[in-house]
Amino acid sequence: MYTPKSAVIKEIISENHLVKTFRLSMVDSQGQTIPFRFEAGQFVMLSVPHRGEAPISISSIPANPSFFDLTIRKAGLLTSAIQEMAVGDHLGVRGPFGHGFPLDDLLGKDLLLVAGGIGLAPLKGVMESCLSWKKVKKLTDISLTLCYGSRTPEDICFRATIEKWQQDGVSCRLTVDEADPSWQGEEGLVTGLLADQSSSGDGYALVCGPPVMIRATIARLQAFGWSDEHILTTLERHMKCGVGVCGHCHLDNTMVCTDGPVFTLSQLQEMKVAELG
Ligand SMILES: Cc1cc2nc3c(=O)[nH]c(=O)nc-3n(C[C@H](O)[C@H](O)[C@H](O)COP(=O)(O)OP(=O)(O)OC[C@H]3O[C@@H](n4cnc5c(N)ncnc54)[C@H](O)[C@@H]3O)c2cc1C
Ligand code: FES
């Protein structure tokens, strides 16, 4: 579990000036694709020799085991090295690790995704799974909504995906903290988009972004009647092993890497996660 396996870069999509999505396939020593199965919300430990290893969420739909996507923001040594890589280059992958979103509970329910910046990455596979389920089952009365906030218009990620979701009937509401002359949409924090997002009872709200955004969003959702069991979020902690051994991601009596990274608000309250108030 500590030895990375090899993945080859099949495609690279530039999301914005700092973020790229890498489509990867796991390969054996002969270069043949081998299946890689995962749940939406799980993460891998991604590595480059001499540049380090870091946890990265899987951002694609868990439908086709021949590939998976990682959406990576340039932050430090490892992610800067990866940003310079090209199609055909190889990366080290351990995992998938952690518990993903409970897709069986979410399919067929109203879904509200609230994301900030690259926080949409771990939620994207859930929306795509629910959208595909809605189409296959021909369910017309399910509401799928995205409320997405970015710092500026040029920080928006997944533009092509969001456009496609809109064409497929997802209600997509975007806002930026700081508009520029090119921006025709809403301006302000993502919590400003939640005013008419009251709970339908059995629907789920999935939240991911910086801690301050998660905290403010959860407070709003609670005020609009969402139950703690139906608010899910995914936590980021410093991680080393990814498998519950090193203790780096320790939180109360919980290891975020193995018990999470996806938690319901009820679970976080039991764990008394201070940053979520
Ligand atoms: C479960 C999980 C999923 C993640 N998914 C993604 C993803 O999909 N895409 C993505 O781009 N990044 C993701 N990250 C964050 C990513 O792992 C870090 O940014 C990582 O440190 C980058 O490695 P680096 O060597 O390039 O930068 P480093 O040199 O390690 O770090 C750069 C800066 O980020 C800070 N930092 C590192 N890790 C964290 C952390 N966990 N929380 C807060 N600050 C941190 C460091 O202190 C430093 O200031 C995820 C993290 C976790 C725990
Ligand atoms: S990262 Fe080592 S215990 Fe979680």
Short mmCIF file of C-alpha atoms and ligand atoms in Angstrom, two decimals:
data_model
loop_
_atom_site.label_atom_id
_atom_site.label_comp_id
_atom_site.label_asym_id
_atom_site.label_seq_id
_atom_site.Cartn_x
_atom_site.Cartn_y
_atom_site.Cartn_z
CA MET A 1 0.00 0.00 0.00
CA TYR A 2 3.04 2.29 0.17
CA THR A 3 4.28 1.48 -3.33
CA PRO A 4 2.92 3.72 -6.07
CA LYS A 5 1.63 2.13 -9.24
CA SER A 6 2.16 3.73 -12.63
CA ALA A 7 -0.43 5.89 -14.39
CA VAL A 8 0.00 7.45 -17.82
CA ILE A 9 -1.36 10.90 -18.77
CA LYS A 10 -3.87 10.48 -21.62
CA GLU A 11 -5.23 14.00 -21.87
CA ILE A 12 -4.74 17.41 -20.26
CA ILE A 13 -7.42 20.09 -19.99
CA SER A 14 -6.42 23.59 -18.90
CA GLU A 15 -9.15 24.76 -16.50
CA ASN A 16 -7.65 28.18 -15.72
CA HIS A 17 -4.24 29.86 -15.25
CA LEU A 18 -3.41 27.67 -12.20
CA VAL A 19 -5.51 24.52 -12.62
CA LYS A 20 -5.32 21.61 -15.06
CA THR A 21 -7.32 18.39 -15.27
CA PHE A 22 -5.26 15.30 -16.07
CA ARG A 23 -6.99 12.23 -17.52
CA LEU A 24 -4.99 9.18 -16.40
CA SER A 25 -5.02 5.44 -17.02
CA MET A 26 -3.35 2.92 -14.73
CA VAL A 27 -0.88 0.81 -16.69
CA ASP A 28 1.07 -2.41 -16.09
CA SER A 29 4.77 -2.90 -16.83
CA GLN A 30 3.92 -3.56 -20.50
CA GLY A 31 2.04 -0.26 -20.76
CA GLN A 32 -1.34 -2.00 -20.95
CA THR A 33 -4.30 -0.24 -19.30
CA ILE A 34 -5.46 -1.92 -16.11
CA PRO A 35 -8.85 -1.21 -14.45
CA PHE A 36 -9.04 1.35 -11.66
CA ARG A 37 -12.29 1.36 -9.67
CA PHE A 38 -13.20 4.16 -7.25
CA GLU A 39 -16.08 6.02 -5.60
CA ALA A 40 -16.89 9.69 -6.19
CA GLY A 41 -15.25 11.61 -3.32
CA GLN A 42 -12.29 9.25 -2.86
CA PHE A 43 -8.74 10.48 -3.30
CA VAL A 44 -5.39 9.09 -4.47
CA MET A 45 -1.87 9.76 -3.21
CA LEU A 46 -0.17 11.15 -6.30
CA SER A 47 3.61 11.25 -6.67
CA VAL A 48 6.52 12.24 -8.87
CA PRO A 49 10.00 10.90 -7.99
CA HIS A 50 12.06 13.53 -6.11
CA ARG A 51 9.11 15.96 -6.10
CA GLY A 52 6.96 14.38 -3.39
CA GLU A 53 3.52 12.92 -2.87
CA ALA A 54 0.17 14.56 -2.08
CA PRO A 55 -3.51 13.62 -1.75
CA ILE A 56 -5.62 14.60 -4.78
CA SER A 57 -9.39 14.03 -5.18
CA ILE A 58 -10.69 12.06 -8.14
CA SER A 59 -12.81 14.45 -10.21
CA SER A 60 -14.42 12.13 -12.79
CA ILE A 61 -17.54 9.96 -12.79
CA PRO A 62 -16.81 6.46 -11.42
CA ALA A 63 -18.38 4.79 -14.46
CA ASN A 64 -15.45 3.71 -16.61
CA PRO A 65 -12.54 1.91 -14.88
CA SER A 66 -10.20 2.53 -17.84
CA PHE A 67 -9.53 6.14 -16.85
CA PHE A 68 -9.91 8.71 -14.05
CA ASP A 69 -9.43 12.47 -13.81
CA LEU A 70 -7.43 14.51 -11.30
CA THR A 71 -7.84 18.29 -11.23
CA ILE A 72 -4.72 19.90 -9.83
CA ARG A 73 -3.96 23.43 -8.69
CA LYS A 74 -0.36 24.62 -8.79
CA ALA A 75 0.59 25.00 -5.10
CA GLY A 76 4.12 23.77 -4.30
CA LEU A 77 6.91 21.48 -5.50
CA LEU A 78 4.84 18.47 -6.58
CA THR A 79 1.90 20.23 -8.20
CA SER A 80 4.21 22.68 -10.04
CA ALA A 81 6.16 19.73 -11.49
CA ILE A 82 2.92 18.04 -12.58
CA GLN A 83 1.71 21.22 -14.31
CA GLU A 84 4.77 20.96 -16.61
CA MET A 85 4.01 17.36 -17.64
CA ALA A 86 2.68 16.27 -21.03
CA VAL A 87 0.49 13.54 -22.50
CA GLY A 88 2.41 10.23 -22.31
CA ASP A 89 4.27 11.12 -19.09
CA HIS A 90 3.88 8.84 -16.06
CA LEU A 91 2.80 9.59 -12.47
CA GLY A 92 2.83 7.44 -9.32
CA VAL A 93 -0.58 6.61 -7.84
CA ARG A 94 -1.54 4.93 -4.56
CA GLY A 95 -5.17 4.30 -3.76
CA PRO A 96 -8.00 5.00 -4.19
CA PHE A 97 -8.30 5.85 -0.48
CA GLY A 98 -10.98 6.97 1.95
CA HIS A 99 -14.76 6.82 1.88
CA GLY A 100 -16.51 8.59 -0.97
CA PHE A 101 -20.03 10.02 -1.10
CA PRO A 102 -22.90 7.56 -0.38
CA LEU A 103 -24.03 7.41 -3.99
CA ASP A 104 -26.76 4.81 -3.29
CA ASP A 105 -28.44 7.33 -0.95
CA LEU A 106 -28.00 10.24 -3.37
CA LEU A 107 -29.23 8.73 -6.65
CA GLY A 108 -32.77 9.83 -7.42
CA LYS A 109 -32.79 12.59 -4.77
CA ASP A 110 -32.73 16.37 -5.19
CA LEU A 111 -29.10 17.45 -5.06
CA LEU A 112 -27.57 20.81 -4.22
CA LEU A 113 -23.81 21.18 -4.77
CA VAL A 114 -22.19 24.21 -3.16
CA ALA A 115 -18.56 24.61 -4.19
CA GLY A 116 -15.80 27.16 -4.01
CA GLY A 117 -12.94 27.17 -6.54
CA ILE A 118 -11.27 23.81 -7.04
CA GLY A 119 -13.65 22.43 -4.36
CA LEU A 120 -15.93 21.41 -7.21
CA ALA A 121 -13.44 18.63 -8.11
CA PRO A 122 -14.52 15.99 -5.54
CA LEU A 123 -18.23 16.82 -6.09
CA LYS A 124 -18.15 16.59 -9.89
CA GLY A 125 -18.35 12.79 -10.07
CA VAL A 126 -21.45 12.84 -7.86
CA MET A 127 -23.28 15.34 -10.08
CA GLU A 128 -22.37 13.37 -13.20
CA SER A 129 -23.54 10.10 -11.62
CA CYS A 130 -26.87 11.64 -10.53
CA LEU A 131 -27.35 13.30 -13.92
CA SER A 132 -26.72 10.06 -15.75
CA TRP A 133 -29.11 8.18 -13.40
CA LYS A 134 -31.79 10.86 -13.97
CA LYS A 135 -31.46 10.44 -17.75
CA VAL A 136 -31.47 6.64 -17.73
CA LYS A 137 -34.48 6.45 -15.39
CA LYS A 138 -36.22 9.33 -17.24
CA LEU A 139 -36.89 11.06 -13.93
CA THR A 140 -38.09 14.59 -14.65
CA ASP A 141 -39.00 15.75 -11.15
CA ILE A 142 -35.51 15.61 -9.63
CA SER A 143 -33.82 18.93 -9.10
CA LEU A 144 -30.05 19.15 -9.58
CA THR A 145 -28.48 22.48 -8.62
CA LEU A 146 -24.96 23.86 -8.57
CA CYS A 147 -24.04 27.01 -6.65
CA TYR A 148 -20.43 27.78 -7.50
CA GLY A 149 -18.22 30.61 -6.32
CA SER A 150 -14.81 31.67 -7.62
CA ARG A 151 -12.49 34.48 -6.61
CA THR A 152 -12.49 36.13 -10.06
CA PRO A 153 -13.92 35.13 -13.48
CA GLU A 154 -10.51 33.82 -14.55
CA ASP A 155 -10.43 31.47 -11.52
CA ILE A 156 -13.56 29.57 -12.64
CA CYS A 157 -12.81 25.85 -13.19
CA PHE A 158 -14.75 23.28 -15.22
CA ARG A 159 -16.37 25.86 -17.57
CA ALA A 160 -17.06 23.27 -20.30
CA THR A 161 -18.52 20.82 -17.77
CA ILE A 162 -20.78 23.47 -16.26
CA GLU A 163 -22.05 24.49 -19.73
CA LYS A 164 -22.86 20.86 -20.49
CA TRP A 165 -24.66 20.44 -17.16
CA GLN A 166 -26.74 23.53 -17.97
CA GLN A 167 -27.73 22.03 -21.34
CA ASP A 168 -28.71 18.83 -19.46
CA GLY A 169 -31.05 20.75 -17.15
CA VAL A 170 -28.86 21.34 -14.10
CA SER A 171 -29.58 24.73 -12.55
CA CYS A 172 -26.10 26.29 -12.44
CA ARG A 173 -25.61 29.53 -10.54
CA LEU A 174 -22.19 31.11 -10.58
CA THR A 175 -20.78 34.03 -8.65
CA VAL A 176 -17.37 35.71 -8.33
CA ASP A 177 -15.94 37.61 -5.37
CA GLU A 178 -14.43 40.26 -7.65
CA ALA A 179 -16.03 40.88 -11.06
CA ASP A 180 -14.24 42.33 -14.08
CA PRO A 181 -15.75 44.06 -17.15
CA SER A 182 -16.12 40.68 -18.92
CA TRP A 183 -18.35 39.26 -16.17
CA GLN A 184 -22.12 39.41 -16.74
CA GLY A 185 -23.09 37.15 -13.80
CA GLU A 186 -23.54 37.56 -10.07
CA GLU A 187 -20.98 39.14 -7.76
CA GLY A 188 -20.47 38.23 -4.10
CA LEU A 189 -19.89 35.19 -1.93
CA VAL A 190 -21.37 31.82 -2.86
CA THR A 191 -23.58 31.96 0.24
CA GLY A 192 -25.44 34.80 -1.52
CA LEU A 193 -26.74 32.21 -4.04
CA LEU A 194 -28.40 30.11 -1.35
CA ALA A 195 -31.32 32.39 -0.53
CA ASP A 196 -33.94 30.24 -2.30
CA GLN A 197 -32.27 26.86 -1.73
CA SER A 198 -34.46 25.48 1.04
CA SER A 199 -34.46 21.75 1.73
CA SER A 200 -36.94 19.51 -0.09
CA GLY A 201 -36.83 17.09 2.86
CA ASP A 202 -35.06 14.08 1.40
CA GLY A 203 -32.61 16.05 -0.79
CA TYR A 204 -28.89 16.28 -0.05
CA ALA A 205 -26.54 19.28 0.02
CA LEU A 206 -22.86 18.61 -0.73
CA VAL A 207 -20.39 21.32 0.21
CA CYS A 208 -16.69 21.68 -0.62
CA GLY A 209 -14.32 24.63 -0.59
CA PRO A 210 -12.13 26.58 1.82
CA PRO A 211 -13.03 26.10 5.54
CA VAL A 212 -14.45 29.63 5.88
CA MET A 213 -16.78 29.01 2.92
CA ILE A 214 -17.84 25.59 4.29
CA ARG A 215 -18.62 27.11 7.69
CA ALA A 216 -20.73 29.97 6.24
CA THR A 217 -22.53 27.65 3.80
CA ILE A 218 -23.44 25.12 6.48
CA ALA A 219 -24.88 27.86 8.71
CA ARG A 220 -27.06 29.07 5.80
CA LEU A 221 -28.21 25.56 4.90
CA GLN A 222 -29.20 24.85 8.50
CA ALA A 223 -31.16 28.11 8.57
CA PHE A 224 -32.99 26.98 5.39
CA GLY A 225 -34.08 23.70 6.98
CA TRP A 226 -31.44 21.24 5.78
CA SER A 227 -30.94 18.45 8.31
CA ASP A 228 -27.44 17.67 9.62
CA GLU A 229 -27.70 14.15 8.16
CA HIS A 230 -28.34 15.55 4.69
CA ILE A 231 -25.43 18.01 4.63
CA LEU A 232 -22.22 16.34 3.47
CA THR A 233 -18.77 17.82 3.12
CA THR A 234 -15.28 16.63 2.36
CA LEU A 235 -12.38 17.69 4.57
CA GLU A 236 -8.80 18.53 3.67
CA ARG A 237 -6.07 17.71 6.16
CA HIS A 238 -2.32 17.38 5.79
CA MET A 239 -1.75 13.72 4.88
CA LYS A 240 1.33 11.51 4.57
CA CYS A 241 0.35 7.83 4.40
CA GLY A 242 -3.31 7.99 3.31
CA VAL A 243 -4.03 4.68 5.04
CA GLY A 244 -4.56 5.52 8.73
CA VAL A 245 -1.02 4.83 9.97
CA CYS A 246 1.00 8.06 10.31
CA GLY A 247 -1.55 10.14 12.25
CA HIS A 248 -0.97 13.34 10.21
CA CYS A 249 -4.66 13.74 9.36
CA HIS A 250 -5.84 13.00 12.91
CA LEU A 251 -8.98 14.88 14.05
CA ASP A 252 -10.48 14.05 17.44
CA ASN A 253 -10.55 10.20 17.37
CA THR A 254 -10.84 10.12 13.61
CA MET A 255 -8.38 9.66 10.76
CA VAL A 256 -9.65 11.81 7.91
CA CYS A 257 -7.84 9.63 5.33
CA THR A 258 -9.62 6.41 6.28
CA ASP A 259 -12.81 7.53 8.11
CA GLY A 260 -13.39 10.39 5.60
CA PRO A 261 -12.67 12.54 3.75
CA VAL A 262 -16.48 12.68 3.26
CA PHE A 263 -18.49 13.32 6.45
CA THR A 264 -22.07 14.27 7.26
CA LEU A 265 -22.51 17.38 9.38
CA SER A 266 -23.82 15.12 12.19
CA GLN A 267 -20.53 13.19 12.17
CA LEU A 268 -18.51 16.41 12.25
CA GLN A 269 -20.55 17.70 15.18
CA GLU A 270 -19.88 14.47 17.09
CA MET A 271 -16.19 14.95 16.32
CA LYS A 272 -16.47 18.59 17.52
CA VAL A 273 -14.65 19.91 14.44
CA ALA A 274 -13.83 23.39 15.71
CA GLU A 275 -13.32 25.02 12.31
CA LEU A 276 -16.88 24.16 11.34
CA GLY A 277 -18.25 25.82 14.44
C1 LIG B 1 -8.25 14.65 0.71
C2 LIG B 1 -7.54 15.75 -0.05
C3 LIG B 1 -7.89 15.98 -1.37
C4 LIG B 1 -7.22 16.97 -2.10
N1 LIG B 1 -7.61 17.16 -3.41
C5 LIG B 1 -6.95 18.07 -4.16
C6 LIG B 1 -7.31 18.23 -5.53
O1 LIG B 1 -8.22 17.58 -6.06
N2 LIG B 1 -6.60 19.13 -6.25
C7 LIG B 1 -5.58 19.89 -5.70
O2 LIG B 1 -4.98 20.69 -6.43
N3 LIG B 1 -5.25 19.77 -4.39
C8 LIG B 1 -5.90 18.88 -3.61
N4 LIG B 1 -5.54 18.72 -2.29
C9 LIG B 1 -4.48 19.58 -1.71
C10 LIG B 1 -3.09 19.07 -2.09
O3 LIG B 1 -2.88 17.76 -1.58
C11 LIG B 1 -2.02 20.02 -1.49
O4 LIG B 1 -2.14 21.30 -2.07
C12 LIG B 1 -0.59 19.48 -1.68
O5 LIG B 1 0.18 19.90 -0.59
C13 LIG B 1 0.12 19.95 -2.92
O6 LIG B 1 1.46 19.45 -2.91
P1 LIG B 1 2.71 20.37 -3.33
O7 LIG B 1 3.94 19.58 -3.06
O8 LIG B 1 2.51 20.85 -4.72
O9 LIG B 1 2.61 21.61 -2.40
P2 LIG B 1 3.20 21.76 -0.91
O10 LIG B 1 4.57 22.26 -1.02
O11 LIG B 1 2.94 20.52 -0.12
O12 LIG B 1 2.19 22.83 -0.31
C14 LIG B 1 1.94 24.10 -0.84
C15 LIG B 1 1.17 24.89 0.23
O13 LIG B 1 -0.09 24.26 0.57
C16 LIG B 1 -0.16 23.98 2.00
N5 LIG B 1 -0.89 22.72 2.18
C17 LIG B 1 -0.47 21.49 1.85
N6 LIG B 1 -1.42 20.56 2.13
C18 LIG B 1 -2.47 21.22 2.65
C19 LIG B 1 -3.73 20.83 3.16
N7 LIG B 1 -4.15 19.57 3.16
N8 LIG B 1 -4.55 21.79 3.62
C20 LIG B 1 -4.15 23.08 3.62
N9 LIG B 1 -2.98 23.51 3.15
C21 LIG B 1 -2.13 22.60 2.68
C22 LIG B 1 1.28 23.89 2.43
O14 LIG B 1 1.41 24.16 3.82
C23 LIG B 1 1.93 24.97 1.56
O15 LIG B 1 1.69 26.25 2.07
C24 LIG B 1 -6.20 17.76 -1.50
C25 LIG B 1 -5.87 17.54 -0.16
C26 LIG B 1 -6.53 16.55 0.55
C27 LIG B 1 -6.16 16.31 1.98
S1 FES B 2 -2.55 10.43 6.37
FE1 FES B 2 -1.56 9.04 7.68
S2 FES B 2 -3.09 8.58 9.12
FE2 FES B 2 -4.13 9.76 7.63
#
